Amino acid sequence: MSEPSTKELLNVAVKAVRTAGKHALSNRVRRNEVIMRDTHDVKLALDVECQKIATAVIADFFPEHKVLGEEDTTVTTQQKALHDNQNRAKNESSQNQDYEWIIDPIDGTVNFSHGMRQWCCSIAVRRQNRILAGAVYGPELDELYTATADGPAMLNGETIKVSACSELKDAIVCTGMDKNVTPEIPPFALFRAIAGNTQKARIMGSAALDLCHVARGEVDAYFETGIYIWDVAAAGLVIEQAGGQTAVMRNLPDARLMYMASNGRIHDALTELINTAAAND
Ligand code: LIP
């Protein structure tokens, strides 16, 4: 069987994010059907439903492909996925079933549950640890971001590119509050360093949309500790294809990441600022 093109993969990712995103949008009245609640996090019935819907769309086209999603995965599964991923990266002879779809059915779930419009569905597909295509759909913002590894980053079909901002002092940097608050990483541990050395630091509540807004040039960088691969996989490709840079700065326990992305021009300065602040915390 021939390998799917990146365009074919992207078409399925777009169909899946649109179908799942429209389900969440048309069921907003059910946004408070809570399955699980933590201090700074919530899991909704719609999270699970949207992941099932997206997975079904993908399976219609690629039944043998794997899926890694935020919902119905345990830490063990996440760690296994990471372990498989590392083993896979070593295995040169790739197999068709090496394709893996990475789904965040509702990114910005807490925003969504309060009726805020800053939420999206994010889906990427990777093969041997290389992201080949990604789509991020914000239904209430009417924003569909797409990219392939060999094609441009686009917003609603128009090519986008990162900002020209070259100084941290002139930059807007989006960040987030780690929902897994631990003594080692108290909330906002690095926030004051970012806020004190940029024009503005912003917390908008959806990592995938924050990253896409870096790709379209309205935000200059993004940084967060405690984020997961499904929050950043698709939008990270969009940034790279828009001329920006991404970096997993650290791998944290329970498959979480310290992750940064920027327009490229302020990447080194922001990296140094974060590493210095982290060392002093
Ligand atoms: C959210 C991220 C956000 C982060 C939240 C949460 P979710 O993802 O997009 O940047 O600050 O803690 O992780 O849980 O809504 O898919």
PDB file of C-alpha atoms in Angstrom, residues 27-275:
ATOM      1  CA  ASN A  27     -23.224  21.265  22.402  1.00  0.00           C
ATOM      2  CA  ARG A  28     -21.988  24.299  24.353  1.00  0.00           C
ATOM      3  CA  VAL A  29     -25.123  24.115  26.493  1.00  0.00           C
ATOM      4  CA  ARG A  30     -23.601  20.910  27.905  1.00  0.00           C
ATOM      5  CA  ARG A  31     -20.262  22.594  28.686  1.00  0.00           C
ATOM      6  CA  ASN A  32     -20.721  22.037  32.420  1.00  0.00           C
ATOM      7  CA  GLU A  33     -21.125  18.246  32.228  1.00  0.00           C
ATOM      8  CA  VAL A  34     -18.005  17.613  34.331  1.00  0.00           C
ATOM      9  CA  ILE A  35     -16.444  14.143  34.572  1.00  0.00           C
ATOM     10  CA  MET A  36     -13.448  15.086  36.701  1.00  0.00           C
ATOM     11  CA  ARG A  37     -12.343  18.257  38.461  1.00  0.00           C
ATOM     12  CA  ASP A  38      -8.956  19.254  39.894  1.00  0.00           C
ATOM     13  CA  THR A  39      -7.929  22.522  41.516  1.00  0.00           C
ATOM     14  CA  HIS A  40      -6.870  24.016  38.167  1.00  0.00           C
ATOM     15  CA  ASP A  41      -8.300  21.577  35.648  1.00  0.00           C
ATOM     16  CA  VAL A  42     -11.554  19.997  34.503  1.00  0.00           C
ATOM     17  CA  LYS A  43     -12.493  17.077  32.253  1.00  0.00           C
ATOM     18  CA  LEU A  44     -15.820  17.332  30.448  1.00  0.00           C
ATOM     19  CA  ALA A  45     -18.071  14.720  28.857  1.00  0.00           C
ATOM     20  CA  LEU A  46     -17.556  16.725  25.649  1.00  0.00           C
ATOM     21  CA  ASP A  47     -13.769  16.234  25.880  1.00  0.00           C
ATOM     22  CA  VAL A  48     -14.305  12.468  25.673  1.00  0.00           C
ATOM     23  CA  GLU A  49     -17.018  12.714  23.011  1.00  0.00           C
ATOM     24  CA  CYS A  50     -14.915  14.973  20.785  1.00  0.00           C
ATOM     25  CA  GLN A  51     -11.896  12.687  21.033  1.00  0.00           C
ATOM     26  CA  LYS A  52     -14.070   9.703  20.044  1.00  0.00           C
ATOM     27  CA  ILE A  53     -15.479  11.667  17.098  1.00  0.00           C
ATOM     28  CA  ALA A  54     -12.020  12.732  15.890  1.00  0.00           C
ATOM     29  CA  THR A  55     -10.678   9.194  16.329  1.00  0.00           C
ATOM     30  CA  ALA A  56     -13.571   7.757  14.302  1.00  0.00           C
ATOM     31  CA  VAL A  57     -12.891  10.176  11.420  1.00  0.00           C
ATOM     32  CA  ILE A  58      -9.218   9.169  11.402  1.00  0.00           C
ATOM     33  CA  ALA A  59     -10.045   5.440  11.601  1.00  0.00           C
ATOM     34  CA  ASP A  60     -12.329   5.772   8.564  1.00  0.00           C
ATOM     35  CA  PHE A  61      -9.277   6.681   6.474  1.00  0.00           C
ATOM     36  CA  PHE A  62      -6.399   5.050   8.359  1.00  0.00           C
ATOM     37  CA  PRO A  63      -7.724   2.181  10.499  1.00  0.00           C
ATOM     38  CA  GLU A  64      -4.220   0.842  11.182  1.00  0.00           C
ATOM     39  CA  HIS A  65      -2.816   4.108  12.501  1.00  0.00           C
ATOM     40  CA  LYS A  66      -2.282   4.661  16.236  1.00  0.00           C
ATOM     41  CA  VAL A  67      -3.896   7.419  18.297  1.00  0.00           C
ATOM     42  CA  LEU A  68      -2.533   9.246  21.354  1.00  0.00           C
ATOM     43  CA  GLY A  69      -5.116  11.561  22.900  1.00  0.00           C
ATOM     44  CA  GLU A  70      -5.532  13.619  26.041  1.00  0.00           C
ATOM     45  CA  GLU A  71      -8.675  11.756  27.066  1.00  0.00           C
ATOM     46  CA  ASP A  72      -8.896   8.156  28.249  1.00  0.00           C
ATOM     47  CA  THR A  73      -5.120   7.887  28.546  1.00  0.00           C
ATOM     48  CA  THR A  74      -3.365   7.114  31.793  1.00  0.00           C
ATOM     49  CA  VAL A  75       0.104   8.251  32.753  1.00  0.00           C
ATOM     50  CA  THR A  76       1.207   4.684  32.033  1.00  0.00           C
ATOM     51  CA  THR A  77      -0.161   4.989  28.533  1.00  0.00           C
ATOM     52  CA  GLN A  78       1.532   8.320  28.065  1.00  0.00           C
ATOM     53  CA  GLN A  79       4.829   6.962  29.346  1.00  0.00           C
ATOM     54  CA  LYS A  80       4.410   3.887  27.116  1.00  0.00           C
ATOM     55  CA  ALA A  81       3.731   6.165  24.172  1.00  0.00           C
ATOM     56  CA  LEU A  82       6.887   8.119  24.959  1.00  0.00           C
ATOM     57  CA  HIS A  83       8.845   4.863  25.417  1.00  0.00           C
ATOM     58  CA  ASP A  84       7.502   3.466  22.121  1.00  0.00           C
ATOM     59  CA  ASN A  85       8.307   6.775  20.540  1.00  0.00           C
ATOM     60  CA  GLN A  86      11.927   6.663  21.685  1.00  0.00           C
ATOM     61  CA  ASN A  87      12.247   3.039  20.523  1.00  0.00           C
ATOM     62  CA  ARG A  88      10.582   3.937  17.255  1.00  0.00           C
ATOM     63  CA  ALA A  89      13.001   6.787  16.674  1.00  0.00           C
ATOM     64  CA  LYS A  90      15.827   4.228  16.876  1.00  0.00           C
ATOM     65  CA  ASN A  91      14.115   1.847  14.487  1.00  0.00           C
ATOM     66  CA  GLU A  92      15.142   2.891  10.973  1.00  0.00           C
ATOM     67  CA  SER A  93      12.876   0.416   9.141  1.00  0.00           C
ATOM     68  CA  SER A  94       9.608   2.292   9.465  1.00  0.00           C
ATOM     69  CA  GLN A  95       6.260   0.488   9.171  1.00  0.00           C
ATOM     70  CA  ASN A  96       2.966   1.876   7.992  1.00  0.00           C
ATOM     71  CA  GLN A  97       1.585   1.444  11.497  1.00  0.00           C
ATOM     72  CA  ASP A  98       4.303   3.849  12.651  1.00  0.00           C
ATOM     73  CA  TYR A  99       1.851   6.656  12.011  1.00  0.00           C
ATOM     74  CA  GLU A 100       0.455   8.127  15.199  1.00  0.00           C
ATOM     75  CA  TRP A 101      -2.297  10.729  15.504  1.00  0.00           C
ATOM     76  CA  ILE A 102      -2.057  13.118  18.459  1.00  0.00           C
ATOM     77  CA  ILE A 103      -5.379  14.596  19.603  1.00  0.00           C
ATOM     78  CA  ASP A 104      -6.354  17.350  22.020  1.00  0.00           C
ATOM     79  CA  PRO A 105     -10.104  17.324  21.502  1.00  0.00           C
ATOM     80  CA  ILE A 106     -10.765  20.547  23.408  1.00  0.00           C
ATOM     81  CA  ASP A 107      -7.643  22.603  24.186  1.00  0.00           C
ATOM     82  CA  GLY A 108      -8.609  25.341  26.626  1.00  0.00           C
ATOM     83  CA  THR A 109     -11.180  23.155  28.345  1.00  0.00           C
ATOM     84  CA  VAL A 110     -11.543  25.435  31.378  1.00  0.00           C
ATOM     85  CA  ASN A 111     -12.107  28.415  29.021  1.00  0.00           C
ATOM     86  CA  PHE A 112     -14.729  26.405  27.140  1.00  0.00           C
ATOM     87  CA  SER A 113     -16.490  25.331  30.338  1.00  0.00           C
ATOM     88  CA  HIS A 114     -16.897  29.021  31.312  1.00  0.00           C
ATOM     89  CA  GLY A 115     -18.210  30.066  27.900  1.00  0.00           C
ATOM     90  CA  MET A 116     -14.991  31.799  26.781  1.00  0.00           C
ATOM     91  CA  ARG A 117     -14.235  31.602  23.045  1.00  0.00           C
ATOM     92  CA  GLN A 118     -10.486  30.854  23.436  1.00  0.00           C
ATOM     93  CA  TRP A 119     -10.576  27.080  22.842  1.00  0.00           C
ATOM     94  CA  CYS A 120      -9.828  24.760  19.955  1.00  0.00           C
ATOM     95  CA  CYS A 121      -9.463  21.210  18.707  1.00  0.00           C
ATOM     96  CA  SER A 122      -5.875  20.242  17.851  1.00  0.00           C
ATOM     97  CA  ILE A 123      -4.778  17.205  15.800  1.00  0.00           C
ATOM     98  CA  ALA A 124      -1.324  16.270  14.488  1.00  0.00           C
ATOM     99  CA  VAL A 125       0.030  13.150  12.827  1.00  0.00           C
ATOM    100  CA  ARG A 126       3.625  11.960  13.196  1.00  0.00           C
ATOM    101  CA  ARG A 127       5.732   9.177  11.820  1.00  0.00           C
ATOM    102  CA  GLN A 128       8.895   8.130  13.641  1.00  0.00           C
ATOM    103  CA  ASN A 129       8.694  11.198  15.860  1.00  0.00           C
ATOM    104  CA  ARG A 130       8.410  13.609  12.885  1.00  0.00           C
ATOM    105  CA  ILE A 131       5.216  15.663  12.740  1.00  0.00           C
ATOM    106  CA  LEU A 132       3.975  15.443   9.122  1.00  0.00           C
ATOM    107  CA  ALA A 133       0.737  17.438   9.310  1.00  0.00           C
ATOM    108  CA  GLY A 134      -1.265  19.419  11.826  1.00  0.00           C
ATOM    109  CA  ALA A 135      -4.562  21.261  12.138  1.00  0.00           C
ATOM    110  CA  VAL A 136      -5.884  23.540  14.904  1.00  0.00           C
ATOM    111  CA  TYR A 137      -9.513  24.651  14.733  1.00  0.00           C
ATOM    112  CA  GLY A 138     -10.985  27.399  16.918  1.00  0.00           C
ATOM    113  CA  PRO A 139     -14.706  27.269  16.066  1.00  0.00           C
ATOM    114  CA  GLU A 140     -15.792  30.378  17.989  1.00  0.00           C
ATOM    115  CA  LEU A 141     -12.882  32.385  16.585  1.00  0.00           C
ATOM    116  CA  ASP A 142     -13.504  31.017  13.064  1.00  0.00           C
ATOM    117  CA  GLU A 143      -9.796  30.165  12.841  1.00  0.00           C
ATOM    118  CA  LEU A 144      -8.457  27.034  11.106  1.00  0.00           C
ATOM    119  CA  TYR A 145      -4.659  26.758  11.233  1.00  0.00           C
ATOM    120  CA  THR A 146      -2.967  24.125   9.074  1.00  0.00           C
ATOM    121  CA  ALA A 147       0.516  23.040   8.079  1.00  0.00           C
ATOM    122  CA  THR A 148       2.378  20.119   6.557  1.00  0.00           C
ATOM    123  CA  ALA A 149       6.068  19.313   6.990  1.00  0.00           C
ATOM    124  CA  ASP A 150       6.617  20.198   3.317  1.00  0.00           C
ATOM    125  CA  GLY A 151       4.136  23.044   2.955  1.00  0.00           C
ATOM    126  CA  PRO A 152       3.275  26.522   4.269  1.00  0.00           C
ATOM    127  CA  ALA A 153       1.523  27.442   7.498  1.00  0.00           C
ATOM    128  CA  MET A 154      -1.956  28.740   6.781  1.00  0.00           C
ATOM    129  CA  LEU A 155      -4.868  30.418   8.526  1.00  0.00           C
ATOM    130  CA  ASN A 156      -8.196  29.858   6.758  1.00  0.00           C
ATOM    131  CA  GLY A 157      -6.308  29.081   3.554  1.00  0.00           C
ATOM    132  CA  GLU A 158      -4.054  32.170   3.660  1.00  0.00           C
ATOM    133  CA  THR A 159      -0.297  31.804   4.249  1.00  0.00           C
ATOM    134  CA  ILE A 160       0.895  33.200   7.585  1.00  0.00           C
ATOM    135  CA  LYS A 161       4.296  34.067   9.036  1.00  0.00           C
ATOM    136  CA  VAL A 162       5.778  34.936  12.399  1.00  0.00           C
ATOM    137  CA  SER A 163       6.404  38.502  13.598  1.00  0.00           C
ATOM    138  CA  ALA A 164       9.526  40.584  12.942  1.00  0.00           C
ATOM    139  CA  CYS A 165       9.936  41.459  16.647  1.00  0.00           C
ATOM    140  CA  SER A 166      13.657  41.234  17.468  1.00  0.00           C
ATOM    141  CA  GLU A 167      13.813  42.485  21.056  1.00  0.00           C
ATOM    142  CA  LEU A 168      12.343  40.801  24.147  1.00  0.00           C
ATOM    143  CA  LYS A 169      11.446  44.242  25.535  1.00  0.00           C
ATOM    144  CA  ASP A 170       9.096  44.743  22.571  1.00  0.00           C
ATOM    145  CA  ALA A 171       7.570  41.248  22.684  1.00  0.00           C
ATOM    146  CA  ILE A 172       4.248  39.810  23.794  1.00  0.00           C
ATOM    147  CA  VAL A 173       4.888  36.352  25.278  1.00  0.00           C
ATOM    148  CA  CYS A 174       2.022  33.984  26.035  1.00  0.00           C
ATOM    149  CA  THR A 175       2.364  31.524  28.876  1.00  0.00           C
ATOM    150  CA  GLY A 176       0.184  29.374  31.065  1.00  0.00           C
ATOM    151  CA  MET A 177      -0.397  28.299  34.603  1.00  0.00           C
ATOM    152  CA  ASP A 178       0.686  24.709  35.139  1.00  0.00           C
ATOM    153  CA  LYS A 179      -2.432  22.766  36.145  1.00  0.00           C
ATOM    154  CA  ASN A 180      -0.209  20.252  37.881  1.00  0.00           C
ATOM    155  CA  VAL A 181       0.926  22.578  40.637  1.00  0.00           C
ATOM    156  CA  THR A 182       3.782  20.991  42.599  1.00  0.00           C
ATOM    157  CA  PRO A 183       6.214  22.382  45.192  1.00  0.00           C
ATOM    158  CA  GLU A 184       9.025  21.988  42.627  1.00  0.00           C
ATOM    159  CA  ILE A 185       7.154  24.074  40.058  1.00  0.00           C
ATOM    160  CA  PRO A 186       4.973  26.554  41.956  1.00  0.00           C
ATOM    161  CA  PRO A 187       2.550  28.421  39.700  1.00  0.00           C
ATOM    162  CA  PHE A 188       4.007  31.436  37.913  1.00  0.00           C
ATOM    163  CA  ALA A 189       7.508  30.334  38.964  1.00  0.00           C
ATOM    164  CA  LEU A 190       8.947  31.879  35.792  1.00  0.00           C
ATOM    165  CA  PHE A 191       6.109  34.267  35.105  1.00  0.00           C
ATOM    166  CA  ARG A 192       7.672  37.261  36.818  1.00  0.00           C
ATOM    167  CA  ALA A 193      10.900  36.827  34.834  1.00  0.00           C
ATOM    168  CA  ILE A 194       8.949  36.861  31.577  1.00  0.00           C
ATOM    169  CA  ALA A 195       6.662  39.677  32.697  1.00  0.00           C
ATOM    170  CA  GLY A 196       9.587  41.778  33.879  1.00  0.00           C
ATOM    171  CA  ASN A 197      11.609  41.484  30.669  1.00  0.00           C
ATOM    172  CA  THR A 198       9.020  41.709  27.884  1.00  0.00           C
ATOM    173  CA  GLN A 199       6.452  44.290  26.832  1.00  0.00           C
ATOM    174  CA  LYS A 200       3.636  42.028  28.022  1.00  0.00           C
ATOM    175  CA  ALA A 201       3.108  38.493  29.330  1.00  0.00           C
ATOM    176  CA  ARG A 202      -0.318  37.035  28.615  1.00  0.00           C
ATOM    177  CA  ILE A 203      -2.163  33.956  29.894  1.00  0.00           C
ATOM    178  CA  MET A 204      -4.977  33.100  27.447  1.00  0.00           C
ATOM    179  CA  GLY A 205      -5.701  29.487  28.474  1.00  0.00           C
ATOM    180  CA  SER A 206      -5.147  27.536  25.249  1.00  0.00           C
ATOM    181  CA  ALA A 207      -1.590  26.540  24.397  1.00  0.00           C
ATOM    182  CA  ALA A 208      -2.468  25.457  20.860  1.00  0.00           C
ATOM    183  CA  LEU A 209      -4.126  28.792  20.047  1.00  0.00           C
ATOM    184  CA  ASP A 210      -1.308  30.732  21.734  1.00  0.00           C
ATOM    185  CA  LEU A 211       1.183  28.911  19.492  1.00  0.00           C
ATOM    186  CA  CYS A 212      -0.919  29.539  16.381  1.00  0.00           C
ATOM    187  CA  HIS A 213      -1.075  33.229  17.276  1.00  0.00           C
ATOM    188  CA  VAL A 214       2.746  33.202  17.340  1.00  0.00           C
ATOM    189  CA  ALA A 215       2.626  31.655  13.849  1.00  0.00           C
ATOM    190  CA  ARG A 216       0.332  34.430  12.553  1.00  0.00           C
ATOM    191  CA  GLY A 217       2.581  37.108  14.051  1.00  0.00           C
ATOM    192  CA  GLU A 218       0.235  38.688  16.617  1.00  0.00           C
ATOM    193  CA  VAL A 219       2.191  37.120  19.506  1.00  0.00           C
ATOM    194  CA  ASP A 220       5.988  36.846  19.501  1.00  0.00           C
ATOM    195  CA  ALA A 221       6.654  33.776  21.689  1.00  0.00           C
ATOM    196  CA  TYR A 222       5.087  31.181  23.960  1.00  0.00           C
ATOM    197  CA  PHE A 223       6.467  29.352  26.980  1.00  0.00           C
ATOM    198  CA  GLU A 224       4.906  26.892  29.411  1.00  0.00           C
ATOM    199  CA  THR A 225       5.960  24.312  31.971  1.00  0.00           C
ATOM    200  CA  GLY A 226       3.864  21.203  32.474  1.00  0.00           C
ATOM    201  CA  ILE A 227       2.310  21.117  29.012  1.00  0.00           C
ATOM    202  CA  TYR A 228       1.659  17.891  27.075  1.00  0.00           C
ATOM    203  CA  ILE A 229       2.535  16.746  23.563  1.00  0.00           C
ATOM    204  CA  TRP A 230      -1.119  16.981  22.455  1.00  0.00           C
ATOM    205  CA  ASP A 231      -1.262  20.674  23.420  1.00  0.00           C
ATOM    206  CA  VAL A 232       1.668  21.574  21.157  1.00  0.00           C
ATOM    207  CA  ALA A 233       2.156  18.931  18.427  1.00  0.00           C
ATOM    208  CA  ALA A 234       0.016  20.472  15.679  1.00  0.00           C
ATOM    209  CA  ALA A 235       0.600  24.145  16.500  1.00  0.00           C
ATOM    210  CA  GLY A 236       4.355  23.563  16.835  1.00  0.00           C
ATOM    211  CA  LEU A 237       4.442  22.481  13.176  1.00  0.00           C
ATOM    212  CA  VAL A 238       2.366  25.525  12.204  1.00  0.00           C
ATOM    213  CA  ILE A 239       4.947  27.785  13.901  1.00  0.00           C
ATOM    214  CA  GLU A 240       7.895  26.049  12.225  1.00  0.00           C
ATOM    215  CA  GLN A 241       6.303  26.306   8.798  1.00  0.00           C
ATOM    216  CA  ALA A 242       5.545  29.993   9.501  1.00  0.00           C
ATOM    217  CA  GLY A 243       9.278  30.623  10.012  1.00  0.00           C
ATOM    218  CA  GLY A 244       9.429  30.266  13.782  1.00  0.00           C
ATOM    219  CA  GLN A 245      11.244  27.935  16.164  1.00  0.00           C
ATOM    220  CA  THR A 246      10.089  25.423  18.802  1.00  0.00           C
ATOM    221  CA  ALA A 247      11.969  23.682  21.607  1.00  0.00           C
ATOM    222  CA  VAL A 248      11.264  21.067  24.252  1.00  0.00           C
ATOM    223  CA  MET A 249      13.478  22.631  26.932  1.00  0.00           C
ATOM    224  CA  ARG A 250      12.982  19.799  29.442  1.00  0.00           C
ATOM    225  CA  ASN A 251      11.117  16.514  29.718  1.00  0.00           C
ATOM    226  CA  LEU A 252       9.257  16.535  33.056  1.00  0.00           C
ATOM    227  CA  PRO A 253       7.659  13.678  35.039  1.00  0.00           C
ATOM    228  CA  ASP A 254       4.405  12.094  33.804  1.00  0.00           C
ATOM    229  CA  ALA A 255       5.074  12.873  30.116  1.00  0.00           C
ATOM    230  CA  ARG A 256       4.882  16.662  30.693  1.00  0.00           C
ATOM    231  CA  LEU A 257       7.106  19.177  28.937  1.00  0.00           C
ATOM    232  CA  MET A 258       8.829  22.496  29.499  1.00  0.00           C
ATOM    233  CA  TYR A 259       8.125  23.923  26.039  1.00  0.00           C
ATOM    234  CA  MET A 260       8.968  27.142  24.236  1.00  0.00           C
ATOM    235  CA  ALA A 261       8.287  28.543  20.787  1.00  0.00           C
ATOM    236  CA  SER A 262       9.012  31.896  19.183  1.00  0.00           C
ATOM    237  CA  ASN A 263       9.346  33.896  15.981  1.00  0.00           C
ATOM    238  CA  GLY A 264      13.019  32.761  15.948  1.00  0.00           C
ATOM    239  CA  ARG A 265      14.402  36.278  16.308  1.00  0.00           C
ATOM    240  CA  ILE A 266      13.975  36.353  20.105  1.00  0.00           C
ATOM    241  CA  HIS A 267      14.481  32.614  20.659  1.00  0.00           C
ATOM    242  CA  ASP A 268      17.970  32.740  22.142  1.00  0.00           C
ATOM    243  CA  ALA A 269      17.214  35.720  24.372  1.00  0.00           C
ATOM    244  CA  LEU A 270      14.042  34.103  25.735  1.00  0.00           C
ATOM    245  CA  THR A 271      15.820  30.755  26.217  1.00  0.00           C
ATOM    246  CA  GLU A 272      18.547  32.464  28.238  1.00  0.00           C
ATOM    247  CA  LEU A 273      16.015  34.402  30.309  1.00  0.00           C
ATOM    248  CA  ILE A 274      14.063  31.235  31.166  1.00  0.00           C
ATOM    249  CA  ASN A 275      17.140  29.135  31.946  1.00  0.00           C
TER     250      ASN A 275
END
